Amino acid sequence: MIGVAVFVSGRGSNLEAILNSPKLKKLVIVKAVISDNAECPAFEYAKKNSIDTYNVGKQENFIHYSDLAEFLKSLDIGLIVLAGFLKMIPETVIKNFNNRIINIHPALLPSFGGKGMYGMNVHKAVYNSGAKVSGATVHFIDEAYDEGKIIAQKKVDISDVKFPEQIAERVLKIEHELLPFVIEKFARNQISVKKNRIMLLR
Ligand code: GAR
């Protein structure tokens, strides 16, 4: 079993998808849910599921950003999953967890990524671009936001949508398939990293 820490900031539907995946139950153990917002629904969901929650914000159970790498190591975390976490991850964590931090992004990177591109901002930009296809991307995190190596993507047809919210709905559905799939691949040691290309092994 690989110890997983999930970082969240909002609704927590991806966290829910991870915790409800029957395959992942046999492969990983979510040891910590970490948030910059102790009030977020994702935190509540974690607490209901008896998972330890830690705040990197300003309230109780507070972990200082500079202590995060050591803290995660002390929990024997093998994989960090950013599931809607909106803050930058400290450089010490990125260095200590090389190729062990993954992020889900609600569009097909390298388009529609970068600073300010999160949640509905992404879907509005996709809508305004007139793109006929969108999707979700899971990638490794490195120092440049949304530019880490792409692990897997799944696309969805949006040619008939009338509002950005419809894109959000369709993309979220596939996020809930893609993220558990990539975590499973990681846990089974089926992600091969060669320079900037990643192969998923069977
Ligand atoms: C998800 O759509 C995720 O892709 C997005 O935030 C949402 C979190 O939803 N992440 C980003 O935009 C990161 N750039 P959730 O809290 O219900 O999982």
CSV table of N, CA, C and O and ligand atoms in Angstrom, one decimal, residues 10-15 83-84 86 103-106 117-119 146 172 175, ligand 1:
chain,number,residue,atom,x,y,z
A,10,GLY,N,-11.3,23.0,-2.4
A,10,GLY,CA,-12.7,23.3,-2.6
A,10,GLY,C,-13.7,22.2,-2.3
A,10,GLY,O,-13.7,21.6,-1.3
A,11,ARG,N,-14.4,21.9,-3.4
A,11,ARG,CA,-15.5,21.0,-3.3
A,11,ARG,C,-15.2,19.5,-2.9
A,11,ARG,O,-15.9,18.9,-2.2
A,12,GLY,N,-14.1,19.0,-3.4
A,12,GLY,CA,-13.6,17.7,-3.0
A,12,GLY,C,-14.2,16.5,-3.8
A,12,GLY,O,-14.1,15.4,-3.4
A,13,SER,N,-14.7,16.8,-5.0
A,13,SER,CA,-15.3,15.7,-5.7
A,13,SER,C,-14.2,14.7,-6.3
A,13,SER,O,-14.4,13.5,-6.4
A,14,ASN,N,-13.0,15.2,-6.6
A,14,ASN,CA,-11.9,14.3,-7.0
A,14,ASN,C,-11.4,13.5,-5.8
A,14,ASN,O,-11.1,12.3,-6.0
A,15,LEU,N,-11.4,14.1,-4.6
A,15,LEU,CA,-11.0,13.3,-3.4
A,15,LEU,C,-12.0,12.2,-3.2
A,15,LEU,O,-11.7,11.0,-2.9
A,83,ALA,N,-5.6,17.7,-5.9
A,83,ALA,CA,-7.0,17.6,-6.4
A,83,ALA,C,-7.8,18.9,-6.2
A,83,ALA,O,-8.5,19.0,-5.2
A,84,GLY,N,-7.5,19.8,-7.0
A,84,GLY,CA,-8.1,21.1,-6.9
A,84,GLY,C,-7.5,22.0,-5.8
A,84,GLY,O,-8.1,22.9,-5.3
A,86,LEU,N,-5.2,25.0,-4.9
A,86,LEU,CA,-5.0,26.2,-5.7
A,86,LEU,C,-3.7,27.0,-5.3
A,86,LEU,O,-3.4,28.0,-6.0
A,103,ASN,N,-1.0,16.3,-10.4
A,103,ASN,CA,-2.0,17.4,-10.4
A,103,ASN,C,-3.0,17.1,-11.5
A,103,ASN,O,-2.7,16.6,-12.6
A,104,ILE,N,-4.3,17.3,-11.1
A,104,ILE,CA,-5.3,17.2,-12.2
A,104,ILE,C,-5.7,18.6,-12.6
A,104,ILE,O,-6.0,19.5,-11.8
A,105,HIS,N,-5.7,18.7,-13.9
A,105,HIS,CA,-6.1,20.1,-14.5
A,105,HIS,C,-7.3,19.9,-15.4
A,105,HIS,O,-7.3,18.9,-16.2
A,106,PRO,N,-8.3,20.8,-15.4
A,106,PRO,CA,-9.5,20.5,-16.1
A,106,PRO,C,-9.5,21.0,-17.6
A,106,PRO,O,-10.5,21.7,-18.0
A,117,MET,N,-5.4,30.0,-14.2
A,117,MET,CA,-6.2,29.0,-14.9
A,117,MET,C,-6.6,27.9,-13.9
A,117,MET,O,-5.9,26.9,-13.8
A,118,TYR,N,-7.7,28.1,-13.3
A,118,TYR,CA,-8.3,27.1,-12.4
A,118,TYR,C,-9.8,27.2,-12.4
A,118,TYR,O,-10.4,28.2,-12.7
A,119,GLY,N,-10.4,26.0,-12.1
A,119,GLY,CA,-11.9,26.0,-12.0
A,119,GLY,C,-12.5,26.6,-13.3
A,119,GLY,O,-12.2,26.3,-14.4
A,146,ASP,N,1.6,24.0,-14.1
A,146,ASP,CA,0.9,23.4,-15.2
A,146,ASP,C,1.8,23.0,-16.4
A,146,ASP,O,1.4,22.8,-17.5
A,172,LEU,N,-15.6,17.4,-15.6
A,172,LEU,CA,-15.5,16.8,-14.2
A,172,LEU,C,-15.8,15.3,-14.2
A,172,LEU,O,-15.1,14.6,-13.5
A,175,GLU,N,-12.7,13.7,-15.2
A,175,GLU,CA,-11.7,13.8,-14.2
A,175,GLU,C,-11.8,12.7,-13.2
A,175,GLU,O,-10.8,12.1,-12.7
B,1,GAR,C1,-11.2,20.2,-10.5
B,1,GAR,O1,-12.0,20.5,-11.7
B,1,GAR,C2,-9.8,20.3,-10.9
B,1,GAR,O2,-9.4,19.9,-12.1
B,1,GAR,C3,-9.5,21.8,-10.7
B,1,GAR,O3,-10.3,22.2,-9.6
B,1,GAR,C4,-11.4,21.4,-9.5
B,1,GAR,C5,-11.5,20.8,-8.1
B,1,GAR,O4,-12.7,20.1,-8.0
B,1,GAR,N1,-8.1,22.1,-10.6
B,1,GAR,C6,-7.6,23.2,-11.2
B,1,GAR,O5,-8.2,24.0,-11.9
B,1,GAR,C7,-6.1,23.3,-11.0
B,1,GAR,N2,-5.5,24.2,-12.0
B,1,GAR,P1,-13.0,19.2,-6.8
B,1,GAR,O6,-12.6,20.0,-5.5
B,1,GAR,O7,-14.4,18.9,-6.8
B,1,GAR,O8,-12.1,18.0,-6.9
